[in-house]
CSV table of C-alpha atoms in Angstrom, one decimal:
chain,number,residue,atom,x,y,z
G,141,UNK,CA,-36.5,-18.1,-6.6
G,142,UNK,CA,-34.0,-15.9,-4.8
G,143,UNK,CA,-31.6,-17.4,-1.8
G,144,UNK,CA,-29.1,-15.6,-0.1
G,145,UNK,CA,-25.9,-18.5,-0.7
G,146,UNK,CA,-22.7,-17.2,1.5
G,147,UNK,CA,-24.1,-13.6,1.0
G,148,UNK,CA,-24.6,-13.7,-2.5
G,149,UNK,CA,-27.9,-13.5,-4.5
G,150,UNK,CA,-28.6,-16.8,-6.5
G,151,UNK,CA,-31.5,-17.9,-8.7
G,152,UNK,CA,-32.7,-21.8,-7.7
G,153,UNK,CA,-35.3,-23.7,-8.7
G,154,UNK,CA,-38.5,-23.7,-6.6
G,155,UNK,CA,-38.5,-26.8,-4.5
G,156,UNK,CA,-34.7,-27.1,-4.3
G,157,UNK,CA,-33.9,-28.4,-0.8
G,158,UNK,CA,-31.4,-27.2,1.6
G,159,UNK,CA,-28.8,-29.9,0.8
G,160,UNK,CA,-29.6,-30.2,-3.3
G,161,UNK,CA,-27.9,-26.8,-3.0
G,162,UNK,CA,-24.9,-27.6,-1.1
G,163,UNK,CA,-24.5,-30.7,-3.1
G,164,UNK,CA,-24.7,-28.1,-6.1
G,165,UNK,CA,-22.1,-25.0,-4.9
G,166,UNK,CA,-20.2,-26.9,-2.8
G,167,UNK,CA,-20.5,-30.5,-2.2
G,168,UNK,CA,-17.4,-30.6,0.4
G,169,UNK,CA,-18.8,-28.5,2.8
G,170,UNK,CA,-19.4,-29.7,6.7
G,171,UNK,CA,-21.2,-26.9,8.2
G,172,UNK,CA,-24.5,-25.9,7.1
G,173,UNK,CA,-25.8,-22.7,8.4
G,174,UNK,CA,-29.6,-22.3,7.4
G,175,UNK,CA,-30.9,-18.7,8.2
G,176,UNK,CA,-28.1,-18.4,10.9
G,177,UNK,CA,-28.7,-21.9,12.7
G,178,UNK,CA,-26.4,-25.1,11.6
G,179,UNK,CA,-28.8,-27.6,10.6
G,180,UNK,CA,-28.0,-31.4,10.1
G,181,UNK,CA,-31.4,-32.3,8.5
G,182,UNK,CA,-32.6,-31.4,5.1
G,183,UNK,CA,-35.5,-29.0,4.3
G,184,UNK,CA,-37.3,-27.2,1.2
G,185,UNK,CA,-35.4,-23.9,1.2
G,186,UNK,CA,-37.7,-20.6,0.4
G,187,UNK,CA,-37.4,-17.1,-1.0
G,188,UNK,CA,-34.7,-15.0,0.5
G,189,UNK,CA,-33.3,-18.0,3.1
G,190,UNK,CA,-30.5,-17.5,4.0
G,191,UNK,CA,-27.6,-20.1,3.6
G,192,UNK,CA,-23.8,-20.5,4.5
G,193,UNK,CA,-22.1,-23.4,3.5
G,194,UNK,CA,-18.7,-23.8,5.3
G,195,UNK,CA,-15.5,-26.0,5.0
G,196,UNK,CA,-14.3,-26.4,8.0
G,197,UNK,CA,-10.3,-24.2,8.1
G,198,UNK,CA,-10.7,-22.9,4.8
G,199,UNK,CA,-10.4,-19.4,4.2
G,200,UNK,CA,-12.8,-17.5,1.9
G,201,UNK,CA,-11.2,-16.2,-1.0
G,202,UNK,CA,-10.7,-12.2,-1.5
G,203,UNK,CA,-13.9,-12.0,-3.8
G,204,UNK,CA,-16.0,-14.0,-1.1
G,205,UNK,CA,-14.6,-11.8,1.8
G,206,UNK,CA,-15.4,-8.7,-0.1
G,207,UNK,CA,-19.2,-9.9,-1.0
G,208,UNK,CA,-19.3,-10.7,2.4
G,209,UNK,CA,-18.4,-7.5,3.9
G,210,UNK,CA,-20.7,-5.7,1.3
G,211,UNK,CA,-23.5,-7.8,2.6
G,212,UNK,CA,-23.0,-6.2,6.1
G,213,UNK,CA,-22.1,-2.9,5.0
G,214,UNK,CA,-24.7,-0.2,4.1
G,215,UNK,CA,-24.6,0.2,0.0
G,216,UNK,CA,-22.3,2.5,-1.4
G,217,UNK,CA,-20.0,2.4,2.4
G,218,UNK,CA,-17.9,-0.8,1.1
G,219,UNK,CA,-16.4,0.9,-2.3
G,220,UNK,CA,-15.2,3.7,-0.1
G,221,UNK,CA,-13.8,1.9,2.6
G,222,UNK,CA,-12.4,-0.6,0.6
G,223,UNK,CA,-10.5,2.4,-1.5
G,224,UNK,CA,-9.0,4.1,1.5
G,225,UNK,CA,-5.7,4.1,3.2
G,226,UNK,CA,-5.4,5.0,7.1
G,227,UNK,CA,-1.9,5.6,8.9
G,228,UNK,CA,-2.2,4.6,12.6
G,229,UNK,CA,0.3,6.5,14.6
G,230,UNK,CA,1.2,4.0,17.6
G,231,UNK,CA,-0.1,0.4,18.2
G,232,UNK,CA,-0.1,0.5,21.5
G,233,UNK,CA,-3.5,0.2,23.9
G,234,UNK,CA,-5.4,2.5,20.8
G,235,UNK,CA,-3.2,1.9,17.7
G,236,UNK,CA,-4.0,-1.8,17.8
G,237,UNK,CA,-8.1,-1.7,18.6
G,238,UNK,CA,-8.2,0.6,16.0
G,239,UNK,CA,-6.1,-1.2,13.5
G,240,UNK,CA,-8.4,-4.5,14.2
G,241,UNK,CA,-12.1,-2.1,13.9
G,242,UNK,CA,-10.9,-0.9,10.5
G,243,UNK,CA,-9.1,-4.2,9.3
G,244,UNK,CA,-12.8,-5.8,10.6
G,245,UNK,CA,-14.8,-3.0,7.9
G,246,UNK,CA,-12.1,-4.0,5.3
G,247,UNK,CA,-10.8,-0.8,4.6
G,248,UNK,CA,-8.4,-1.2,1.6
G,249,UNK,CA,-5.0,-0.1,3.4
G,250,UNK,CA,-3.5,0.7,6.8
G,251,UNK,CA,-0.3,2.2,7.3
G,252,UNK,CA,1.1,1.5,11.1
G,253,UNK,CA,4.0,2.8,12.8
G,254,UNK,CA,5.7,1.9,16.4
G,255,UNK,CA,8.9,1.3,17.6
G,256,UNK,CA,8.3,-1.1,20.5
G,257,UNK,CA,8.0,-4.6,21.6
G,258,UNK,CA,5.2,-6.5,23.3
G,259,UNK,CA,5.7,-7.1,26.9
G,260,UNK,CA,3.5,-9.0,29.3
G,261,UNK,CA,1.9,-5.3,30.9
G,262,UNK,CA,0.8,-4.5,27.6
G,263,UNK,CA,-1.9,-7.4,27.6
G,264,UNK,CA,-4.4,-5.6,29.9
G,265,UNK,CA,-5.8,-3.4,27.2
G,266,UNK,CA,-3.6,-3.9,23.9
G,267,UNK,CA,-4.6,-6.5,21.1
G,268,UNK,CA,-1.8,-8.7,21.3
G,269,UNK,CA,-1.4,-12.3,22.5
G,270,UNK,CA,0.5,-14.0,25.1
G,271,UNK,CA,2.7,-15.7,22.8
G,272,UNK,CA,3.6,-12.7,21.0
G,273,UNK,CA,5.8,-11.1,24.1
G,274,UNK,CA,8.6,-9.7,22.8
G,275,UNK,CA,7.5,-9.5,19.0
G,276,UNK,CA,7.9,-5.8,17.5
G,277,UNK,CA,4.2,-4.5,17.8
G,278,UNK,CA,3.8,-3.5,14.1
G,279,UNK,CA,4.9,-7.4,13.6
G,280,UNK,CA,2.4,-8.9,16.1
G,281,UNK,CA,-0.4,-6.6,15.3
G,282,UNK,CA,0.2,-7.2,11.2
G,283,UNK,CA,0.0,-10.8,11.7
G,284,UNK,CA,-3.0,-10.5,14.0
G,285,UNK,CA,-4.7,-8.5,11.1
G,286,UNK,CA,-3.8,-11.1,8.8
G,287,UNK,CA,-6.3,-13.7,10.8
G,288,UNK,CA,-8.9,-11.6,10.7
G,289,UNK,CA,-8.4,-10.2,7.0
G,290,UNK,CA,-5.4,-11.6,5.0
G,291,UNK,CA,-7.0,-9.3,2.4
G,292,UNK,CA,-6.2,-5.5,3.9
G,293,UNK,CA,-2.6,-4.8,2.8
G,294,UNK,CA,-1.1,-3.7,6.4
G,295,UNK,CA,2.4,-1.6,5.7
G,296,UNK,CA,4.6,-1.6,8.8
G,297,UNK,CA,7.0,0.8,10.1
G,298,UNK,CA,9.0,-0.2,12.7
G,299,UNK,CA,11.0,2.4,14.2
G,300,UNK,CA,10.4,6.2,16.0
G,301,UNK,CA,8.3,8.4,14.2
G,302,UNK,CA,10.1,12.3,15.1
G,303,UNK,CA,9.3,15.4,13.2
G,304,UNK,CA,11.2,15.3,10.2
G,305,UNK,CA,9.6,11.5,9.3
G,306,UNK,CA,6.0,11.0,10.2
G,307,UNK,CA,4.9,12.8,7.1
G,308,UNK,CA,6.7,11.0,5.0
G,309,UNK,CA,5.7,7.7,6.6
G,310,UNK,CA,1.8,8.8,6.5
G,311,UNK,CA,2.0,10.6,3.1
G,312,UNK,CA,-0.3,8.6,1.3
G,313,UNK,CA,-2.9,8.2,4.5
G,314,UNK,CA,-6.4,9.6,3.4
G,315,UNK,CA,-7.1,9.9,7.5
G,316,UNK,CA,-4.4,9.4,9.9
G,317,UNK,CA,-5.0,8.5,13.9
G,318,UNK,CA,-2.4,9.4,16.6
G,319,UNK,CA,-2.4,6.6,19.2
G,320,UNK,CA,0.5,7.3,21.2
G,321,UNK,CA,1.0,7.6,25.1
G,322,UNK,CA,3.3,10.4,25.8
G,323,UNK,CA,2.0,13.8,25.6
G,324,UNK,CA,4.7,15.5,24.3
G,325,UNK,CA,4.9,13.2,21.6
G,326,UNK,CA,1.0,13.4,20.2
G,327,UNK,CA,1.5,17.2,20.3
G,328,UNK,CA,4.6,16.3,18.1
G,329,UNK,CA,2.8,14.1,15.8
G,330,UNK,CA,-0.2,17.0,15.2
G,331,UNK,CA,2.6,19.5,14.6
G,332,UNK,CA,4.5,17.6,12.2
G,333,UNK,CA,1.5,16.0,10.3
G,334,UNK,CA,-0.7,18.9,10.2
G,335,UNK,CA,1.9,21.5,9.1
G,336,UNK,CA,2.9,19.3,6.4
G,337,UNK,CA,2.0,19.2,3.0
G,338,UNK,CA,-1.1,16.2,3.4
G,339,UNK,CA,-4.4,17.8,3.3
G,340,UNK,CA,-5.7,14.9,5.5
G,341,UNK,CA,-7.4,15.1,9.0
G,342,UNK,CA,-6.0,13.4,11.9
G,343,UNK,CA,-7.6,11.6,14.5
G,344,UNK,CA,-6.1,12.2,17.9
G,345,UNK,CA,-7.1,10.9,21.6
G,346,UNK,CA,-6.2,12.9,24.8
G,347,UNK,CA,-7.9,11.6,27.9
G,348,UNK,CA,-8.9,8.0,28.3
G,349,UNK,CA,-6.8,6.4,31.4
G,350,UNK,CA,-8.7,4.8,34.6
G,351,UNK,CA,-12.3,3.7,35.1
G,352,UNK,CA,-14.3,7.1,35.0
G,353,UNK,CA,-17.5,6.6,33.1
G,354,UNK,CA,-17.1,5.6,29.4
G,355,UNK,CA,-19.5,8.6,29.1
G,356,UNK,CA,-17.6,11.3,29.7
G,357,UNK,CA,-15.2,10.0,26.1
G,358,UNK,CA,-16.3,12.1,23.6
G,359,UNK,CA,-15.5,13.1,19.8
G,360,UNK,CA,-14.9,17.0,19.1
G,361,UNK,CA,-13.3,18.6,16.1
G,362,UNK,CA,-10.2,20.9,17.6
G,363,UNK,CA,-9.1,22.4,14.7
G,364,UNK,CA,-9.9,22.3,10.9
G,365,UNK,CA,-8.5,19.3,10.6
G,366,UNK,CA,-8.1,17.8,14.2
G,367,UNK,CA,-10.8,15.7,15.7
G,368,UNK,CA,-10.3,14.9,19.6
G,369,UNK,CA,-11.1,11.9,21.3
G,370,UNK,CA,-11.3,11.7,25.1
G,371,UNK,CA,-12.5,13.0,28.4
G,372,UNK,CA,-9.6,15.8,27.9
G,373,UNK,CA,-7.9,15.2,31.6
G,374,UNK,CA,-7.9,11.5,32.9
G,375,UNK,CA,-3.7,11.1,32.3
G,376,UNK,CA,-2.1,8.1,33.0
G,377,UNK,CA,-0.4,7.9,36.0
G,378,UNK,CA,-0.1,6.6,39.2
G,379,UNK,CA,-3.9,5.4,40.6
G,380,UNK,CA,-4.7,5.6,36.8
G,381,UNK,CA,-3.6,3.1,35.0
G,382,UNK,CA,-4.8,2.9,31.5
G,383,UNK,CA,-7.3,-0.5,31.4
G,384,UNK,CA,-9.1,-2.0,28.2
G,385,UNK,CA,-12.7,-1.2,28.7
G,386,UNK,CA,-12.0,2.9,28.6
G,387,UNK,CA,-9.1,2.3,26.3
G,388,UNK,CA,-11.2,0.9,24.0
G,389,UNK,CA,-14.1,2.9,23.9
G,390,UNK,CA,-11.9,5.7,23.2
G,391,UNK,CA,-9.6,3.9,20.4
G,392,UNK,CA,-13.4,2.9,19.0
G,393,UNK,CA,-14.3,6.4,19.1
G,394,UNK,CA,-11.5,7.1,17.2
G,395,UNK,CA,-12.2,4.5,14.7
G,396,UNK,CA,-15.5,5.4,14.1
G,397,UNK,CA,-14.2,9.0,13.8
G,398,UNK,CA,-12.1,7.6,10.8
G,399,UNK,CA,-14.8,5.4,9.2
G,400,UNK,CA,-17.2,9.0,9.2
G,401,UNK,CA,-14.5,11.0,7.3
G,402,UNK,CA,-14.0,8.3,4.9
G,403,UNK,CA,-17.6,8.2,4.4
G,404,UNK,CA,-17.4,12.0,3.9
G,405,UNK,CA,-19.5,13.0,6.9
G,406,UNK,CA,-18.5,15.3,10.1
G,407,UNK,CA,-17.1,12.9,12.8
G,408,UNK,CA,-18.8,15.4,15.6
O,114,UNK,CA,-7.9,43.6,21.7
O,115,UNK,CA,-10.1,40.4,21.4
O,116,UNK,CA,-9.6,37.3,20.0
O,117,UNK,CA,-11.2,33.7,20.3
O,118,UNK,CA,-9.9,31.0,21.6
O,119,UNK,CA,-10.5,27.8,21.6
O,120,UNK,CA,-14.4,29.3,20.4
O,121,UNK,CA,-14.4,31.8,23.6
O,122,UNK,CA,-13.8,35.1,23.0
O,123,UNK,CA,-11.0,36.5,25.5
O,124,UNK,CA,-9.6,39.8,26.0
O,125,UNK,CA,-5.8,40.3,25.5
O,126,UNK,CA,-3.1,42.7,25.6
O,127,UNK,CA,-2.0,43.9,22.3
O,128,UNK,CA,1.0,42.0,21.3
O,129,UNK,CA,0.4,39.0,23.1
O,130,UNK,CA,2.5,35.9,21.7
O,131,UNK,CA,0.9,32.2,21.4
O,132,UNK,CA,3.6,31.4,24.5
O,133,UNK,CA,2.7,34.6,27.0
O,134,UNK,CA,-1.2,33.1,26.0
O,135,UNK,CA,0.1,29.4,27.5
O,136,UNK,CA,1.8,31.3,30.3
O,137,UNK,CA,-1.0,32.9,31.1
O,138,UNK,CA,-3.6,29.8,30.6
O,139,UNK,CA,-0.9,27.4,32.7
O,140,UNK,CA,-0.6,25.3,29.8
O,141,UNK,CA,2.7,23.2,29.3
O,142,UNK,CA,4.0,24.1,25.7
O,143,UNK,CA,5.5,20.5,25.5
O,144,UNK,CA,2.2,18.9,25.4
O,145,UNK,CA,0.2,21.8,23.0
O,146,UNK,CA,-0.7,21.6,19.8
O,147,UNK,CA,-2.2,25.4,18.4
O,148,UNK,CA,-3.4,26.0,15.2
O,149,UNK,CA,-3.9,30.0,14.7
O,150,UNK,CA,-6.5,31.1,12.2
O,151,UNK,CA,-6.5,27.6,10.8
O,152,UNK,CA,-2.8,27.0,10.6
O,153,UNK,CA,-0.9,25.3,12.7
O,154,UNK,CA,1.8,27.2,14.7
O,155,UNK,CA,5.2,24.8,15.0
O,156,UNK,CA,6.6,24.6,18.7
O,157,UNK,CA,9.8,27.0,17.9
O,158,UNK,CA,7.5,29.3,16.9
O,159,UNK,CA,5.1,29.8,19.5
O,160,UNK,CA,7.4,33.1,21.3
O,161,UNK,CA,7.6,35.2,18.3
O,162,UNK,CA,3.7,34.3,16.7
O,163,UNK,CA,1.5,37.5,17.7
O,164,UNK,CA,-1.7,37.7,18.2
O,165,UNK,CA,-3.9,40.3,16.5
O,166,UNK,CA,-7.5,41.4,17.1
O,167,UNK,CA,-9.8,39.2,15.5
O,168,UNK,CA,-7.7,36.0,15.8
O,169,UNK,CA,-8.8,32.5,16.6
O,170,UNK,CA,-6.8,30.4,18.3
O,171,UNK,CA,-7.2,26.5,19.1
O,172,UNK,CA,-5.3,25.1,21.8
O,173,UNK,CA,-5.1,21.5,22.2
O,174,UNK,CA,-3.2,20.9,25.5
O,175,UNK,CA,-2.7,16.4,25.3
O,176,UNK,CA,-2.6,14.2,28.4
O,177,UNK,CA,-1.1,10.9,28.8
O,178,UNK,CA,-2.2,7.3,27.8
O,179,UNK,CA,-3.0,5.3,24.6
């Protein structure tokens, strides 16, 4: 009889009960999750129940993570994602909800770059903690990564990304995102990237500050290989300040853009 | 002499630049990226790039915030 035991397929014996398996796989475990509800009383398991038996603080190990994320994932999405390497210009209010999306799909490799610290105005939208003020981003936002997937290797650079470096910081990137906040400086990063010698598309975002509807954030393609995310005009300034619900629609838009490229399809 | 931008087809004088386009367009050069028949156009280059009938011409002109 097939069960589903921490998302991977094992044969039992009919008439196995709920807690002859745990006492089988893994006798230590406190938390039994039958078929997505913790149960403290035994029960005849059936075909295709699903079971998760946890220790409480222990981590899963890399091949447990990776069946686990292949359970979730569509067939034939994991191997790709898993194989890919994404640069992520800026870890700011986008750079870090992107960084945490893609670490969450466990793609394989990210490559961030920033040259700031955390301070306390940064907590309205961007993925850092209140214990983290005054950390270097890249070092906040790689340990934050490292809770929710020690297994993605996260490459920081810490420092200014200017014409003559970004490509050689991103030269590896299969996709790279530009999540920075000055203008000037994301038309910098498209120069620089796209006139280099990467074939790679970049991801970049133009138009996400205030509370306009989330609606009006959209995905185009710009350029053959520059996708846009954003309304196109809501800048950040005063009586628009940049706030997490809009900022991360638009960083998720971004991410999503990424996953689709990956995956070989049109982000559009 | 036509050419498209940004998908629209616009009329131009002949010997238009890529920066007497932004001029023209009100766009600030700082914050514009332009890719011109699929390649992109660096900054210091934007004054002496002409344009020639039958181009295409995508200008991305970036706002503030991430």
């Amino acid at each position: 009889m097939r069960v589903f035991l921490n998302e991977n397929v094992i044969e039992v014996v009919p008439g196995t009960s709920l807690f002859q398996l745990r006492d089988q796989y893994r006798p230590d475990a406190d938390l039994v999750i039958f078929n997505g509800f913790p149960l403290k009383e035994d029960r005849p398991l059936a075909a295709d129940d699903r079971v998760v038996l946890i220790r409480r603080g222990e981590q899963p190990s890399a091949a447990e993570m990776e069946a686990l994320l292949m359970a979730r994932h569509t067939p034939g999405v994991h191997e790709k994602v898993r194989g890919a390497c994404v640069g992520i210009a800026g870890a700011g209010g986008l750079g870090s909800a992107v960084a945490i999306a893609l670490a969450r799909i466990g793609v394989g490799r990210l490559v961030v770059a920033d040259f700031d610290l955390v301070e306390p105005s940064n907590l309205n939208r961007q993925q850092y903690f209140i214990d983290q003020i005054g950390l270097p981003k890249v070092e906040a936002l790689q340990h934050n990564l490292a809770r929710i997937n020690p297994y993605v290797q996260v490459e920081i650079f810490f420092g200014r990304l200017t014409p003559d470096n970004s490509a050689i910081v991103f030269a590896e990137v299969d996709v790279l995102v530009e999540a920075f906040d000055l203008p000037d400086q994301k038309a910098m990063l498209v120069e620089a990237f796209l006139g280099s010698a990467s074939a790679a598309p970049l991801v970049a975002a133009s138009g996400l500050a205030g509370h306009g509807p989330a609606n009006t954030v959209v995905t185009r393609r710009a350029g053959s290989r520059l996708y846009l995310v954003g309304d196109g005009c809501s800048a950040a300034g005063p009586g628009a300040g940049l706030m997490a619900p809009r900022v991360g629609v638009a960083a998720h838009h971004q991410a999503n853009a990424v996953l689709r490229l990956l995956l070989g399809e049109e982000p559009e | 002499m036509k050419i498209t931008v940004n998908g629209k087809s616009r009329e131009l004088a002949a010997g238009t630049t890529v920066q007497a386009l932004l001029a023209t367009l009100q766009m600030d050069a700082d914050r514009v990226a332009a890719e011109h028949n699929g390649s992109i156009v660096p900054k210091n280059r934007f004054a002496d790039t002409i344009l020639a009938e039958g181009d295409s011409l995508e200008l991305v002109q970036f706002v503030g915030g991430g």
